[in-house]
Coordinates of N, CA and C in Angstrom, one line a residue:
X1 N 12.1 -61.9 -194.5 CA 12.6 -62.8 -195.4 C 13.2 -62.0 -196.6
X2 N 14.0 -62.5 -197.1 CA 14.8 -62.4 -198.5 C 14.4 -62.5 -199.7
X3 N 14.3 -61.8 -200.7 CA 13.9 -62.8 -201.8 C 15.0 -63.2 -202.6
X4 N 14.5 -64.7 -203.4 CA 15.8 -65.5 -203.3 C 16.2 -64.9 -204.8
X5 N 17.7 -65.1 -205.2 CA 18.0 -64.8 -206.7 C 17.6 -65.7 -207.3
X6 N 17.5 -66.9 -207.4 CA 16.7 -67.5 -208.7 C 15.4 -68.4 -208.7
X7 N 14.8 -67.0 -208.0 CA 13.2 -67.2 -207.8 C 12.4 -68.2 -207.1
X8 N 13.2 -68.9 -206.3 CA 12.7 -69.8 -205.8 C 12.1 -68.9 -204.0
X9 N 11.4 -69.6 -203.4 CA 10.7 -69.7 -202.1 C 11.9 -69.2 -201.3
X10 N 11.8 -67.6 -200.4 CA 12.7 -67.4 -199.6 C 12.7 -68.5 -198.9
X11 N 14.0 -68.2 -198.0 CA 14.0 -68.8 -196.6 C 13.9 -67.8 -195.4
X12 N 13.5 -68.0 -194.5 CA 13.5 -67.2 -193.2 C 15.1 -66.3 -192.5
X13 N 15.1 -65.4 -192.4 CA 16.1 -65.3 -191.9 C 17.1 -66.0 -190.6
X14 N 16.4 -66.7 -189.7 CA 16.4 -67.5 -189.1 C 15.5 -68.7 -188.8
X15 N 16.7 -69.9 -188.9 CA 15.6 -71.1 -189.2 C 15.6 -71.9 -188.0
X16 N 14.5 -72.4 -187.0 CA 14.9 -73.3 -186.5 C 14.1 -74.8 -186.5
X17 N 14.7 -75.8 -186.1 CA 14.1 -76.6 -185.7 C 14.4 -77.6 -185.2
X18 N 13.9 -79.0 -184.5 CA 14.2 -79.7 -183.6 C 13.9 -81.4 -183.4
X19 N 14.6 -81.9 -182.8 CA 13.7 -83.3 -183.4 C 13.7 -83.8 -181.8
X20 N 12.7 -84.8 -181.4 CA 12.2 -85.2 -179.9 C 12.3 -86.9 -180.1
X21 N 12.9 -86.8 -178.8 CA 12.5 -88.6 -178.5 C 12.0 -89.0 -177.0
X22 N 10.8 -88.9 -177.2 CA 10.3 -89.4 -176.2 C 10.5 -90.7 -175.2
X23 N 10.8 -91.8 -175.9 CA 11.1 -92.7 -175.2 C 12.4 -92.8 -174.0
X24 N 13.2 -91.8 -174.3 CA 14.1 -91.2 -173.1 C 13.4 -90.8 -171.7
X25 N 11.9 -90.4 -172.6 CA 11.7 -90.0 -170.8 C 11.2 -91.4 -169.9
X26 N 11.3 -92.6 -170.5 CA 11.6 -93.7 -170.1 C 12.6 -94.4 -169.6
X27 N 13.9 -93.9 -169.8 CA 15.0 -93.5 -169.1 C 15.3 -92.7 -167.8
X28 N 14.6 -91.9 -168.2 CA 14.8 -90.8 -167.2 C 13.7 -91.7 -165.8
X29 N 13.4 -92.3 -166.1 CA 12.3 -92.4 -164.8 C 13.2 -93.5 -164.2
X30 N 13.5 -94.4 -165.1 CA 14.4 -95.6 -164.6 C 15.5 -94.9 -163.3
X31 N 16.0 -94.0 -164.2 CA 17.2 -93.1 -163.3 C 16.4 -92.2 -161.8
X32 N 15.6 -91.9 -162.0 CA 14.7 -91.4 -161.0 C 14.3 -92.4 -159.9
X33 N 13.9 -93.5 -160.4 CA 13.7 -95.2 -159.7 C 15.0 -95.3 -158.9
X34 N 16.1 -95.4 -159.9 CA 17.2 -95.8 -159.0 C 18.0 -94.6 -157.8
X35 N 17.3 -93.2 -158.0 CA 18.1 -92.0 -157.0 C 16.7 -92.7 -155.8
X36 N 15.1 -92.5 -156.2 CA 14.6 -93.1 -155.2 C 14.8 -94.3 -154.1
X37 N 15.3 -95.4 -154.6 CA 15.9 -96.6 -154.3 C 16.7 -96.2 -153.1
X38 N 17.9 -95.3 -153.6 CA 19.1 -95.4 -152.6 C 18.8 -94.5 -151.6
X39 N 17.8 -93.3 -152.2 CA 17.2 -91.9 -150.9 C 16.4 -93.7 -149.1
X40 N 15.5 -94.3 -150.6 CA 14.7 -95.4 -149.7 C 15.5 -96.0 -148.7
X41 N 17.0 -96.6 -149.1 CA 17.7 -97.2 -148.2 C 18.2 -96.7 -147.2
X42 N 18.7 -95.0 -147.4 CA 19.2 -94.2 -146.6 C 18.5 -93.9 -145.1
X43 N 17.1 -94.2 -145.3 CA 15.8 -93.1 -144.7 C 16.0 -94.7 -143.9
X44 N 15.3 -95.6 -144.4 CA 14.8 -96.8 -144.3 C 15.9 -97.7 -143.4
X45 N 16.9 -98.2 -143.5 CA 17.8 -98.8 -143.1 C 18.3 -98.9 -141.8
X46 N 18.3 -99.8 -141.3 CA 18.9 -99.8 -139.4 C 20.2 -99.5 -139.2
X47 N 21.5 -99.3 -141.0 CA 22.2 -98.8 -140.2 C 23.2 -99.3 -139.0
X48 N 22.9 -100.7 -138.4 CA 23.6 -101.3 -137.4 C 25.0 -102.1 -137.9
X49 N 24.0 -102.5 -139.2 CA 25.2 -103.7 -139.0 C 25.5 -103.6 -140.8
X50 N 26.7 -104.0 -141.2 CA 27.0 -103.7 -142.5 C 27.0 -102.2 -143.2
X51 N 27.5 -101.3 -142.1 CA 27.4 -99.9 -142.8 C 27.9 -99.7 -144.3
X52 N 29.2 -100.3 -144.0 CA 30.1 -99.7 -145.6 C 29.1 -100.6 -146.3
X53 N 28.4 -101.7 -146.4 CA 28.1 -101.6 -147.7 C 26.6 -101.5 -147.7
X54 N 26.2 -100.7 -146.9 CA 24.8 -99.8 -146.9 C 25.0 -98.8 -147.7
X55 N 26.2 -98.0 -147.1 CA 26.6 -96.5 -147.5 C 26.5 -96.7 -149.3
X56 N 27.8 -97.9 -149.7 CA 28.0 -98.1 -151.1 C 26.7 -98.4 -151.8
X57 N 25.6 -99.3 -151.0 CA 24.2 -99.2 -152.1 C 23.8 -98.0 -151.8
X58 N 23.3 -97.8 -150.8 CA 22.8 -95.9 -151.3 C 23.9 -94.9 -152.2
X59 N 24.9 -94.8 -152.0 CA 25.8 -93.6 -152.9 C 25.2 -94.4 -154.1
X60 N 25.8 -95.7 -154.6 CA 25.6 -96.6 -156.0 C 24.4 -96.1 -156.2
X61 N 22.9 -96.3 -155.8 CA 21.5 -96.1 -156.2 C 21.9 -94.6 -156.8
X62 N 22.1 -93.8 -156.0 CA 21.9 -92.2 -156.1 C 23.0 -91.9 -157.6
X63 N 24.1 -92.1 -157.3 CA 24.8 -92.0 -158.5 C 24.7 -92.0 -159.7
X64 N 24.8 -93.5 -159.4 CA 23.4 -94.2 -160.8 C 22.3 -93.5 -161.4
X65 N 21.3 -93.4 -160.7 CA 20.2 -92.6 -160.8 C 20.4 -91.3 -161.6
X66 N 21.7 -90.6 -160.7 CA 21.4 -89.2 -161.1 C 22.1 -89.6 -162.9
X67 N 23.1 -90.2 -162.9 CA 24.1 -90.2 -164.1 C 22.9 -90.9 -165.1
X68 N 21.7 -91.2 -165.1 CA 20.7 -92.0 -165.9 C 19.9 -90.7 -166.3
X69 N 19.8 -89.8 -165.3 CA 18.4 -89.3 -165.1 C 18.8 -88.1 -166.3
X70 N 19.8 -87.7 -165.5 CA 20.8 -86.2 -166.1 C 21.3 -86.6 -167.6
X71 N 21.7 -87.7 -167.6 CA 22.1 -88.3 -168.7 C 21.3 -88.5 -169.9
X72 N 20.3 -88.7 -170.0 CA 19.3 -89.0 -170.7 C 18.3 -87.8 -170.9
X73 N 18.0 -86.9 -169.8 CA 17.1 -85.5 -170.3 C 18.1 -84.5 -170.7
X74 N 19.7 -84.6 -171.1 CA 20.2 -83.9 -172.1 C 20.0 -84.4 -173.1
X75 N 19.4 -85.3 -173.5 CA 19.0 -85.5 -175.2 C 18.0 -86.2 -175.3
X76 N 16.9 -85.7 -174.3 CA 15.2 -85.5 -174.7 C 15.4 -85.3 -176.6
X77 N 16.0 -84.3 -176.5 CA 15.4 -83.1 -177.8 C 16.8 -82.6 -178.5
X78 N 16.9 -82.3 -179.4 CA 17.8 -81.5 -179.7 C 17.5 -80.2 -180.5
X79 N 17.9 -79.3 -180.7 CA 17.1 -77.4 -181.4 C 18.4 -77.4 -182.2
X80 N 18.1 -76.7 -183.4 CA 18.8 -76.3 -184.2 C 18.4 -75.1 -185.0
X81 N 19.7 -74.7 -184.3 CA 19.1 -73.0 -185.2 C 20.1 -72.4 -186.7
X82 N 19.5 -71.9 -187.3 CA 20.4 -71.2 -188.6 C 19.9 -69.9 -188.4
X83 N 21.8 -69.0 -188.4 CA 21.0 -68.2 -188.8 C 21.9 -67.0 -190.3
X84 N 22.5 -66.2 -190.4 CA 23.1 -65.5 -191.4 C 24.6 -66.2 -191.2
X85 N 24.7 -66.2 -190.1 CA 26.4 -66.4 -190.2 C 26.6 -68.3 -189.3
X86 N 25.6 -68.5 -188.6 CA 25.9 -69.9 -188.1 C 25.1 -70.5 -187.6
X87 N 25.3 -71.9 -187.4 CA 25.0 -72.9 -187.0 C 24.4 -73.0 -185.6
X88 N 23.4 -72.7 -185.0 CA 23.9 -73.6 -183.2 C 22.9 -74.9 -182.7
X89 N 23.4 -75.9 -182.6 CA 22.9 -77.1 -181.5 C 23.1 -77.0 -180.4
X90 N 21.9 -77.3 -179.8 CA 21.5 -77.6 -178.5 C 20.4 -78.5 -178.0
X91 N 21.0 -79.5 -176.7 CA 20.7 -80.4 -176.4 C 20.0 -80.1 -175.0
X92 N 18.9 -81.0 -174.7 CA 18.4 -80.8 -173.9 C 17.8 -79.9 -173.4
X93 N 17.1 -80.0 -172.3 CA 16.0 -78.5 -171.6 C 17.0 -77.4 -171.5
X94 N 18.3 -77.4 -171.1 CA 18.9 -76.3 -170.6 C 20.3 -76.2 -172.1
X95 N 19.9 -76.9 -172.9 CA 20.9 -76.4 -174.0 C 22.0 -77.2 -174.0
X96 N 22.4 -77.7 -172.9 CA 23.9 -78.1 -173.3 C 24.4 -79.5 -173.3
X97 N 24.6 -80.8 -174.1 CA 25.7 -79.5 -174.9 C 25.6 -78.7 -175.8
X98 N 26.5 -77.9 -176.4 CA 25.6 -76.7 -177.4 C 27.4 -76.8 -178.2
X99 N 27.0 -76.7 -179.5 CA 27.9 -75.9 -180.4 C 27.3 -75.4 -181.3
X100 N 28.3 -74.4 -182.0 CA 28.1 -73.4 -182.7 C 29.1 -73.6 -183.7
X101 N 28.6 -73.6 -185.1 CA 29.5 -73.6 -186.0 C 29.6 -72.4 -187.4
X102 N 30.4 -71.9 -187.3 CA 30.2 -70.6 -187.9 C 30.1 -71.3 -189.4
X103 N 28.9 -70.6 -190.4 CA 28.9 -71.2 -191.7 C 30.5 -71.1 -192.6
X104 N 30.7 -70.3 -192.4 CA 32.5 -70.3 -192.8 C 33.3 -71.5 -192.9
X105 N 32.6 -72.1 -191.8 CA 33.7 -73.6 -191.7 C 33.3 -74.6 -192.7
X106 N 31.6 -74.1 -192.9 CA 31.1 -75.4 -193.6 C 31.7 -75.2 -194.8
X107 N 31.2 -76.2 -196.0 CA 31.4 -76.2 -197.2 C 30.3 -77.4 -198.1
X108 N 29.6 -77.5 -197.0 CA 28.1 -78.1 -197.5 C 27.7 -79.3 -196.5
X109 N 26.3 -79.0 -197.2 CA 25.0 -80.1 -196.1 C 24.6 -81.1 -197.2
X110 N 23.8 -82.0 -196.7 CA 23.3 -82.9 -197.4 C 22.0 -83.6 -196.2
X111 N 21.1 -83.7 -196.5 CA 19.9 -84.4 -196.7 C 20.1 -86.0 -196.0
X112 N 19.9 -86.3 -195.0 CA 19.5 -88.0 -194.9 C 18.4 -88.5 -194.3
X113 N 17.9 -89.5 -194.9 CA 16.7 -89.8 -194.8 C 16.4 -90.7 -193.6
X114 N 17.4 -91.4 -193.2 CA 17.3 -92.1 -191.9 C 18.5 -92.5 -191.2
X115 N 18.6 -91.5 -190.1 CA 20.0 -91.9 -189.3 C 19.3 -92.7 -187.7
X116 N 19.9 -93.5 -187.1 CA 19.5 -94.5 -186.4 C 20.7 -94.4 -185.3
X117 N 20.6 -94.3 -184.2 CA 21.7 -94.5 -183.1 C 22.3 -95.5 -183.1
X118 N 21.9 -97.0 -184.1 CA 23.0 -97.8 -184.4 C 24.0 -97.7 -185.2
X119 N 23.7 -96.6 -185.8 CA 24.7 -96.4 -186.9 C 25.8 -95.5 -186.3
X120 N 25.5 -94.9 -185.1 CA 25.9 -94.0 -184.0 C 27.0 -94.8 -182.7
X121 N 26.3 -95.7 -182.5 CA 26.5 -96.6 -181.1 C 25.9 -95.8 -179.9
X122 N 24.9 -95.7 -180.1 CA 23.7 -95.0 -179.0 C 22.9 -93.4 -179.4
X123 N 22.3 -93.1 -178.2 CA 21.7 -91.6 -178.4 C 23.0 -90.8 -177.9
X124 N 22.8 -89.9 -178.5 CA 23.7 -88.8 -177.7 C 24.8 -87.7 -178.4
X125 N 25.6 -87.6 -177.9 CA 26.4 -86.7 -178.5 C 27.6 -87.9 -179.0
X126 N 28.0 -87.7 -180.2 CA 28.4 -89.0 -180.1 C 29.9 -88.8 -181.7
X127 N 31.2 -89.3 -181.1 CA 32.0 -89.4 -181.9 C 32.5 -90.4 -182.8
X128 N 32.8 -90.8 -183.7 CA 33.3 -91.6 -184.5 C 34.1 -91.5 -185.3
X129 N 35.7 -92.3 -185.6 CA 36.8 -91.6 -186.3 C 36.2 -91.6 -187.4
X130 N 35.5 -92.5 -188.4 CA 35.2 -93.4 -189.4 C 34.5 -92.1 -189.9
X131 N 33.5 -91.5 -189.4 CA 32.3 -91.5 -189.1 C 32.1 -89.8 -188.8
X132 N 32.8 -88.8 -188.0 CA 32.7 -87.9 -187.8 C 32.1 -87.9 -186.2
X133 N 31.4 -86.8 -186.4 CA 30.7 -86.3 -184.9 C 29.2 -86.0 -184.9
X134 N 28.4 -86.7 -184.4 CA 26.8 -86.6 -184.5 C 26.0 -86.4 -183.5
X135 N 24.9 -85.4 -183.3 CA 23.8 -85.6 -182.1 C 22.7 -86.2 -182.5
X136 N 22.8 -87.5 -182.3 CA 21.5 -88.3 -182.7 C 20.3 -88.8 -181.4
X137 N 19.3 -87.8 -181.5 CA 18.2 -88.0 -180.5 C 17.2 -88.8 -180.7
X138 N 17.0 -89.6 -181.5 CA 15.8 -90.4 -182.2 C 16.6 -91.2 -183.2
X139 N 16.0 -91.9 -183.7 CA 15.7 -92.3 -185.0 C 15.7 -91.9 -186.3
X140 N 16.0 -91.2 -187.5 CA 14.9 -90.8 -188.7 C 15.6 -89.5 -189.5
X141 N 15.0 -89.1 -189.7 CA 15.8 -87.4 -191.3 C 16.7 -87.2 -190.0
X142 N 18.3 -86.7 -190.7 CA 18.7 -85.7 -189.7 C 19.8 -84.6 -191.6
X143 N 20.8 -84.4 -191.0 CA 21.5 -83.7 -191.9 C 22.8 -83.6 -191.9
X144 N 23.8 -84.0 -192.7 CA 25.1 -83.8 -192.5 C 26.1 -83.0 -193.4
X145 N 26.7 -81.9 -192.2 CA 27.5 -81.0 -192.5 C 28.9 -81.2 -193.2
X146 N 29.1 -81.2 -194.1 CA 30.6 -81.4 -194.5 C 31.7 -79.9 -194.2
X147 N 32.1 -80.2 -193.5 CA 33.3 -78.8 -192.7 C 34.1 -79.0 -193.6
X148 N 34.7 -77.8 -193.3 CA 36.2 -77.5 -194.6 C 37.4 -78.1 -194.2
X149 N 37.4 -78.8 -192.5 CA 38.6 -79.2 -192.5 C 38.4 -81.1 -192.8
X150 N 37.5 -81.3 -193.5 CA 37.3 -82.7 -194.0 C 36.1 -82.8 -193.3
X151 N 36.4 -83.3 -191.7 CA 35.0 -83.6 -190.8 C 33.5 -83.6 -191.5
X152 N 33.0 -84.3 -190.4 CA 31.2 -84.2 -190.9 C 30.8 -84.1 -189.3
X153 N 29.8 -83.5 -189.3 CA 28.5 -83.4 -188.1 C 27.4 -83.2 -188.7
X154 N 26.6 -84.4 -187.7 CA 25.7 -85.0 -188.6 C 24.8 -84.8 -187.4
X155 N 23.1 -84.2 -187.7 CA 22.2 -83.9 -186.7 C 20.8 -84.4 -187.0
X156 N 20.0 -85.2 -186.5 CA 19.2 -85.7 -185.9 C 18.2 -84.5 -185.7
X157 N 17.3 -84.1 -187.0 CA 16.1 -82.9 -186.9 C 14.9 -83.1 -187.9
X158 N 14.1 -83.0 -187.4 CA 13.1 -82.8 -187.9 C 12.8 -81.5 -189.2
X159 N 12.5 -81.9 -190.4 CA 12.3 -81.0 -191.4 C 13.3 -80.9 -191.8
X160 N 14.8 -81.6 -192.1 CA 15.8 -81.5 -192.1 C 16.2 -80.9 -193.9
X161 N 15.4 -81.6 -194.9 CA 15.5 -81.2 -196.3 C 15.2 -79.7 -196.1
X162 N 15.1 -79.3 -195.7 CA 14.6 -77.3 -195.4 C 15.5 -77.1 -194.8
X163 N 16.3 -77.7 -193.6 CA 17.5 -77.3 -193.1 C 18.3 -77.0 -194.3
X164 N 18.8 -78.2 -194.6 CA 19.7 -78.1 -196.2 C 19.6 -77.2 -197.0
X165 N 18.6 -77.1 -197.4 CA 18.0 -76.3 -198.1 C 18.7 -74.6 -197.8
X166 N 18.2 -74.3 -196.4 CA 18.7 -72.9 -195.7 C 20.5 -72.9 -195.7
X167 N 21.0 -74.1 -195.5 CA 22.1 -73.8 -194.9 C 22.8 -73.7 -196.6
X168 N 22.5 -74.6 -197.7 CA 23.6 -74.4 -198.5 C 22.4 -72.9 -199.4
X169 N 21.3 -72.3 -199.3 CA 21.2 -70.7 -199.7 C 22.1 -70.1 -199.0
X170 N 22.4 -70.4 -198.0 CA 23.2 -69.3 -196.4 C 24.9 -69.4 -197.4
X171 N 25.0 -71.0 -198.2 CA 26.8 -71.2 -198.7 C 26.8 -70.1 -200.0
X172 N 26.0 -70.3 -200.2 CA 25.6 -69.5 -201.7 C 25.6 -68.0 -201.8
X173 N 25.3 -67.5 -200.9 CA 25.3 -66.3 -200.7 C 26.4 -65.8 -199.9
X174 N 26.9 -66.8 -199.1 CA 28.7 -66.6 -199.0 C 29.6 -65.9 -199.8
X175 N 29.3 -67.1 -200.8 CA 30.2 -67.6 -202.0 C 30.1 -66.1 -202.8
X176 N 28.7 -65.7 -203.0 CA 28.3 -64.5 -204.2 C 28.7 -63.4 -203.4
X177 N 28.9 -63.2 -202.1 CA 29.6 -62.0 -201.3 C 30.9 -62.0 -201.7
X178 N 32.1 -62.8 -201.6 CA 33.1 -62.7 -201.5 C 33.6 -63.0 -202.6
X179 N 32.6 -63.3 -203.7 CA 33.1 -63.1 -205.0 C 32.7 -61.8 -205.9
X180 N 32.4 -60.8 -205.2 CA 32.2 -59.4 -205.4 C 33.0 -58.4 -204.9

């Protein structure tokens, strides 16, 4: 850690953290229900009579299923890491989607105390002209980035007033580098 110039509580050199929504994995089972469903009809089915639209409910179940299942455990969770030079989000068990925003672009965070996937039009990775671009996995604190080319991205994390916190020390000491 650093000590900070005007005496306040370092921040870590790297920060992370993450927010969870469990109730996706209520999703995900639904989607799992429906790939089982169509595997059931495939195995199960006589097959004699009405093929094509055997074939269409099993692909349909399975499709379905998978587009629910996959769909929904990329944004279990979302991680957010800070660290000297940037930003990175990442969704789900295996990360992706993932961006990286070099602090360079930003030009400040702010603190919100409750963002809601209505305010969004669902969970997920999610655009809005009005509105910017948001990964909202839950409910509740997340944080929003003001970029230099206008835009906002806005994240869905847990401990988010500490995020802010890190990201505009991280602007600050930008700013005191390149004004030297």
């Amino acid at each position: 850690m650093r000590d900070h110039p005007h005496g306040r509580k370092p921040h870590p050199d790297v920060w992370t953290g993450r927010a969870t929504n469990r109730v996706q994995w209520l999703l995900a089972l639904v989607g799992a229900a429906c790939m089982a469903l169509g595997i059931e009809l495939a195995v199960d089915s006589p097959w004699t009579d009405g093929v094509a639209a055997l074939v269409m409910a099993v692909v349909g179940c399975i499709a379905a299923g998978l587009l629910v299942l996959f769909g929904t455990l990329a944004f279990v969770h979302v991680a957010l890491k800070v660290d000297q030079e940037c930003l990175e989000v990442r969704c789900g068990h295996i990360g992706v989607p993932r961006r990286r925003i070099p602090l360079s672009e930003v030009v400040g965070a702010e603190f919100v105390p409750l963002v809601t996937p209505r305010h969004w039009g669902g969970w997920g990775y999610r655009w809005r002209p009005e509105k910017g671009t948001a990964v909202v996995v839950r409910r509740g604190e997340g944080l929003v980035l003001r970029m230099g080319d206008g835009h906002t991205f806005t994240i869905t994390v847990d401990d988010a007033q500490t995020a802010v916190g890190v990201i505009e020390d991280r602007l600050r000491t930008r700013t005191a580098d390149t004004a030297h």
